[in-house]
Amino acid sequence: MSTSQAATGHSTPSRPEPAPETGASVDQHEPAAADGRTRVGGVGVDALTEEQVVRRVAAALEAGRGGHIVTPNVDICRLATADPSLMELVWAAELVVADGMPLVWAARILGTPLPERVTGADLIWALSELAARRGWPVYLLGGPQGAPQQAARELTSRFPALRVCGAHAPPYGFDTTPAGRDLVRRKVIAARPRLVFVGLGFPRQDRLIADLRGGLPGAWFLGCGAAIAFAAGTAPRAPEWMRRAGLEWAFRLGSEPGRLARRYLVDDLPFAVRLLGRSLAERLRAGGFTAERLTAGWFAAGPGHARGPRPRG
């Protein structure tokens, strides 16, 4: 998803380019990002809570400024470190918050802790609540057929004042042709949403967001993966204890083994192990730190914060 900002007609605040090499490994030094982001898993992550994300989006929308939220997990970090165009796509986003618990753990090990895990599946509820309070229309794009419409019903049931100006699941492969992309682009822009939830998976959703931003410069976009299907109830989400323990991937693997087995077990699991191992080695090399102190601090603090689902009804 290498659509450039110039191609979309949209400009974002400049950020230092990480310039990774293709095939870059997670086994690289993880310095703090020059723009204040925490560098973990090869990408720069904003140390924000879910509440702080919502506040920043609200302030920007009130000022007429649009933006893009990326919620990287292990899979997104793996893909981005292997492809400079995808890394650029992540770094160009106005907000980048950690969806994956291994990123939260790695940041803690490195001594640059993130306040909590912030997922697209939770943000779709939090931002819909914000939109309902402020009268800002939202658009749901992506997910299985029927899921956006069902998600709209669930969201408006929870937030009766919410105005959904569009709910659309484009056919698979629509974004492989200029005509297909243009049709979806025109449909979304014509609805004039202020918040757009795009659930197509990384990097497809984020490439499409880059295309859409030129036509909706004052809107905010959330690349939210399976969040639309979760909100609709068409895909089950892991129970809270599994999310807190960093085991949501195992629940999803059990739900969709045919689709997710290779991604999780062959690609993502080794990346996560290298990420945590390298983070520990880096911290130990920094001096004045021992494995015993790390273990004591880890268990005193718990495995990391993951928010529970937003109540419905």
Coordinates of C-alpha atoms in Angstrom, one line a residue:
M1 CA 0.0 0.0 0.0
S2 CA 2.3 2.6 -1.2
T3 CA -0.1 5.2 -2.3
S4 CA 1.7 8.5 -1.6
Q5 CA 0.4 11.5 0.1
A6 CA 1.0 13.4 -3.1
A7 CA -1.2 11.0 -5.1
T8 CA -4.1 11.5 -2.7
G9 CA -3.8 15.2 -2.6
H10 CA -3.5 15.0 1.2
S11 CA -0.6 16.2 3.3
T12 CA 0.1 15.1 6.8
P13 CA 2.5 16.6 9.4
S14 CA 6.0 15.5 8.5
R15 CA 7.5 12.7 10.5
P16 CA 11.0 11.3 10.3
E17 CA 11.2 8.5 7.9
P18 CA 12.5 5.2 9.4
A19 CA 13.9 4.0 6.0
P20 CA 14.0 0.3 6.8
E21 CA 15.4 -2.1 4.3
T22 CA 13.3 -4.7 2.7
G23 CA 13.4 -7.9 4.7
A24 CA 14.5 -5.9 7.8
S25 CA 14.6 -8.0 10.9
V26 CA 13.1 -7.2 14.3
D27 CA 16.6 -8.0 15.6
Q28 CA 17.7 -4.4 15.3
H29 CA 18.3 -1.7 17.9
E30 CA 15.0 -0.1 19.0
P31 CA 15.8 3.5 19.8
A32 CA 13.1 6.0 20.8
A33 CA 11.6 7.5 17.7
A34 CA 12.7 11.1 16.9
D35 CA 9.2 12.4 16.9
G36 CA 8.5 11.3 20.5
R37 CA 7.0 7.9 19.5
T38 CA 8.1 4.8 21.2
R39 CA 10.0 2.5 18.8
V40 CA 8.9 -1.1 19.2
G41 CA 8.5 -3.9 16.8
G42 CA 10.2 -1.7 14.2
V43 CA 7.4 0.9 14.2
G44 CA 6.9 4.1 16.2
V45 CA 3.9 3.9 18.6
D46 CA 2.2 6.7 20.4
A47 CA 2.1 6.2 24.2
L48 CA -1.6 6.9 24.6
T49 CA -4.6 5.5 26.4
E50 CA -7.9 4.9 24.6
E51 CA -9.4 7.9 26.3
Q52 CA -6.5 10.1 25.1
V53 CA -6.9 8.9 21.5
V54 CA -10.6 9.8 21.6
R55 CA -9.7 13.3 23.0
R56 CA -7.2 13.9 20.3
V57 CA -9.6 12.9 17.6
A58 CA -12.3 15.1 19.1
A59 CA -10.0 18.1 19.2
A60 CA -8.9 17.6 15.6
L61 CA -12.4 17.2 14.3
E62 CA -13.5 20.3 16.1
A63 CA -10.7 22.2 14.4
G64 CA -11.6 20.8 11.0
R65 CA -8.5 18.6 10.8
G66 CA -8.6 15.0 9.6
G67 CA -6.4 12.1 10.4
H68 CA -5.7 8.3 10.3
I69 CA -5.3 5.9 13.2
V70 CA -3.3 2.7 12.7
T71 CA -3.4 0.0 15.4
P72 CA -0.3 -2.2 14.8
N73 CA -0.1 -5.8 16.1
V74 CA 2.6 -8.3 15.6
D75 CA 1.4 -9.1 12.0
I76 CA 1.4 -5.4 11.0
C77 CA 4.9 -4.9 12.5
R78 CA 6.2 -8.0 10.6
L79 CA 4.8 -6.8 7.3
A80 CA 6.0 -3.2 7.8
T81 CA 9.6 -4.2 8.7
A82 CA 9.8 -6.3 5.5
D83 CA 8.4 -3.6 3.2
P84 CA 9.5 0.1 3.3
S85 CA 6.3 1.3 1.6
L86 CA 4.2 -0.3 4.4
M87 CA 6.5 1.2 7.0
E88 CA 6.0 4.6 5.5
L89 CA 2.2 4.1 5.5
V90 CA 2.3 3.4 9.2
W91 CA 4.6 6.2 10.2
A92 CA 2.5 8.7 8.1
A93 CA -0.6 8.1 10.3
E94 CA -1.4 10.8 12.8
L95 CA -2.0 8.3 15.6
V96 CA -0.4 4.8 16.0
V97 CA -1.4 2.8 19.0
A98 CA -0.5 -0.7 20.0
D99 CA -3.2 -3.3 19.4
G100 CA -1.0 -6.3 20.1
M101 CA 0.0 -7.3 23.6
P102 CA 3.5 -8.4 22.6
L103 CA 4.2 -4.8 21.6
V104 CA 3.0 -3.7 25.1
W105 CA 5.3 -6.3 26.7
A106 CA 8.3 -5.4 24.5
A107 CA 7.9 -1.7 25.3
R108 CA 7.8 -2.5 29.0
I109 CA 10.9 -4.7 28.8
L110 CA 12.7 -1.9 26.9
G111 CA 11.9 0.5 29.8
T112 CA 9.6 2.7 27.6
P113 CA 6.2 1.3 28.7
L114 CA 3.0 2.0 26.9
P115 CA 0.0 2.9 29.1
E116 CA -2.3 0.2 27.7
R117 CA -3.3 -1.8 24.7
V118 CA -5.6 0.2 22.4
T119 CA -7.5 -2.0 19.9
G120 CA -9.5 -1.1 16.8
A121 CA -12.2 -3.4 18.2
D122 CA -12.5 -1.1 21.3
L123 CA -12.0 2.2 19.4
I124 CA -14.9 1.6 17.1
W125 CA -17.2 1.7 20.2
A126 CA -15.4 4.6 21.8
L127 CA -15.3 6.8 18.7
S128 CA -19.0 5.9 17.9
E129 CA -19.9 7.2 21.4
L130 CA -18.0 10.4 20.7
A131 CA -19.7 10.8 17.3
A132 CA -23.1 10.3 18.9
R133 CA -22.4 13.0 21.4
R134 CA -21.2 15.5 18.9
G135 CA -23.6 14.7 16.0
W136 CA -20.8 13.6 13.7
P137 CA -21.9 11.0 11.0
V138 CA -19.9 7.8 10.7
Y139 CA -19.4 5.3 7.8
L140 CA -18.7 1.6 8.2
L141 CA -16.7 0.1 5.3
G142 CA -15.6 -3.5 5.0
G143 CA -16.2 -6.8 6.7
P144 CA -18.3 -9.8 5.5
Q145 CA -21.5 -9.1 3.5
G146 CA -24.2 -7.8 5.8
A147 CA -21.7 -7.1 8.7
P148 CA -21.5 -3.3 8.3
Q149 CA -25.3 -3.0 8.4
Q150 CA -25.5 -5.3 11.4
A151 CA -22.7 -3.4 13.1
A152 CA -24.6 -0.1 12.4
R153 CA -27.6 -1.6 14.2
E154 CA -25.6 -2.7 17.2
L155 CA -23.8 0.7 17.5
T156 CA -27.0 2.7 17.2
S157 CA -28.7 0.4 19.7
R158 CA -26.0 1.3 22.2
F159 CA -25.8 5.0 21.1
P160 CA -29.3 6.0 19.8
A161 CA -28.0 9.5 18.8
L162 CA -25.4 8.0 16.5
R163 CA -25.9 8.8 12.8
V164 CA -24.6 6.2 10.4
C165 CA -24.4 7.8 6.9
G166 CA -23.2 4.6 5.2
A167 CA -22.6 0.9 5.7
H168 CA -21.0 -1.0 2.8
A169 CA -19.1 -4.3 2.4
P170 CA -17.5 -4.0 -1.1
P171 CA -17.1 -7.3 -3.0
Y172 CA -13.8 -9.1 -2.5
G173 CA -11.1 -7.8 -4.9
F174 CA -12.8 -4.5 -5.5
D175 CA -9.5 -2.7 -4.8
T176 CA -7.5 -4.6 -7.4
T177 CA -9.0 -2.5 -10.2
P178 CA -9.1 1.3 -10.6
A179 CA -12.8 1.1 -11.4
G180 CA -13.6 -0.8 -8.3
R181 CA -11.6 1.5 -6.1
D182 CA -13.1 4.6 -7.7
L183 CA -16.6 3.3 -7.2
V184 CA -16.1 2.8 -3.4
R185 CA -14.2 6.1 -3.2
R186 CA -17.1 8.1 -4.8
K187 CA -19.6 6.3 -2.6
V188 CA -17.8 7.1 0.7
I189 CA -17.0 10.7 -0.2
A190 CA -20.6 11.4 -1.3
A191 CA -21.8 10.4 2.2
R192 CA -19.6 13.1 3.8
P193 CA -18.8 11.2 7.0
R194 CA -16.6 12.7 9.8
L195 CA -15.5 9.3 11.0
V196 CA -14.8 6.3 8.8
F197 CA -14.2 2.8 10.1
V198 CA -12.4 0.7 7.5
G199 CA -12.3 -3.0 8.1
L200 CA -10.4 -4.6 5.2
G201 CA -7.2 -5.7 7.0
F202 CA -3.7 -4.3 6.8
P203 CA -2.4 -3.1 4.4
R204 CA -5.5 -3.0 2.1
Q205 CA -7.6 -0.8 4.5
D206 CA -4.7 1.7 5.0
R207 CA -4.0 2.0 1.3
L208 CA -7.7 2.7 0.7
I209 CA -7.7 5.3 3.5
A210 CA -4.8 7.0 1.8
D211 CA -6.9 7.3 -1.4
L212 CA -10.0 8.5 0.5
R213 CA -8.3 11.2 2.5
G214 CA -7.9 13.6 -0.4
G215 CA -11.7 13.7 -0.8
L216 CA -12.4 13.9 2.9
P217 CA -9.6 16.1 4.4
G218 CA -11.6 16.9 7.5
A219 CA -12.5 13.3 8.4
W220 CA -10.8 10.7 10.7
F221 CA -10.2 7.2 9.5
L222 CA -9.7 4.1 11.7
G223 CA -8.2 1.0 10.0
C224 CA -9.9 -1.5 12.2
G225 CA -9.5 -5.0 10.7
A226 CA -12.1 -7.4 12.1
A227 CA -13.6 -4.8 14.4
I228 CA -16.7 -4.3 12.2
A229 CA -17.4 -8.1 12.2
F230 CA -16.9 -8.1 16.0
A231 CA -19.2 -5.1 16.5
A232 CA -21.8 -6.9 14.3
G233 CA -21.5 -10.1 16.3
T234 CA -20.8 -12.0 13.1
A235 CA -17.4 -13.0 14.4
P236 CA -16.8 -13.9 18.1
R237 CA -14.2 -12.0 20.1
A238 CA -12.0 -13.6 22.7
P239 CA -13.2 -13.3 26.4
E240 CA -11.6 -10.6 28.4
W241 CA -9.2 -12.8 30.4
M242 CA -7.7 -14.1 27.1
R243 CA -7.2 -10.5 25.8
R244 CA -5.5 -9.5 29.1
A245 CA -3.2 -12.5 28.9
G246 CA -2.2 -11.8 25.3
L247 CA -4.1 -14.9 24.0
E248 CA -6.6 -13.3 21.7
W249 CA -4.6 -14.7 18.8
A250 CA -5.2 -18.2 20.1
F251 CA -8.9 -17.7 20.4
R252 CA -9.0 -16.3 16.8
L253 CA -6.9 -19.2 15.6
G254 CA -9.3 -21.7 17.1
S255 CA -12.2 -19.8 15.5
E256 CA -10.6 -19.7 12.0
P257 CA -7.8 -22.2 11.8
G258 CA -7.8 -22.6 8.0
R259 CA -7.4 -18.9 7.4
L260 CA -5.1 -17.9 10.3
A261 CA -2.9 -21.0 11.1
R262 CA 0.0 -20.0 8.8
R263 CA -0.1 -16.3 9.6
Y264 CA -0.1 -16.8 13.4
L265 CA 2.0 -19.9 13.8
V266 CA 4.5 -19.8 10.9
D267 CA 4.9 -16.0 10.4
D268 CA 3.8 -14.1 13.5
L269 CA 4.8 -16.3 16.4
P270 CA 8.6 -16.4 15.5
F271 CA 8.5 -12.6 15.0
A272 CA 7.0 -12.1 18.4
V273 CA 9.5 -14.4 20.1
R274 CA 12.4 -12.5 18.4
L275 CA 10.8 -9.2 19.4
L276 CA 10.6 -10.1 23.1
G277 CA 14.0 -11.7 23.1
R278 CA 15.7 -8.8 21.4
S279 CA 14.0 -6.3 23.7
L280 CA 15.2 -8.2 26.8
A281 CA 18.8 -8.4 25.4
E282 CA 18.8 -4.7 24.6
R283 CA 17.6 -3.8 28.1
L284 CA 20.2 -6.0 29.8
R285 CA 23.0 -4.5 27.7
A286 CA 21.9 -1.0 28.8
G287 CA 23.4 -1.8 32.2
G288 CA 22.1 -1.3 35.7
F289 CA 19.4 -3.9 35.1
T290 CA 19.2 -7.6 35.8
A291 CA 16.9 -10.4 34.7
E292 CA 15.8 -10.8 38.4
R293 CA 14.7 -7.1 38.5
L294 CA 12.8 -7.5 35.2
T295 CA 11.0 -10.6 36.5
A296 CA 10.0 -8.9 39.7
G297 CA 8.8 -5.8 38.0
W298 CA 6.9 -7.8 35.4
F299 CA 4.9 -9.8 37.9
A300 CA 4.4 -6.8 40.2
A301 CA 2.9 -4.9 37.3
G302 CA 0.9 -7.8 35.8
P303 CA 0.9 -8.9 32.2
G304 CA -0.3 -5.6 30.7
H305 CA -3.6 -3.7 30.4
A306 CA -6.2 -4.7 27.8
R307 CA -9.6 -3.1 27.9
G308 CA -12.7 -5.2 28.1
P309 CA -15.5 -4.9 25.6
R310 CA -17.8 -1.9 25.7
P311 CA -21.2 -2.8 27.1
R312 CA -24.1 -2.9 24.7
G313 CA -27.7 -1.9 25.3

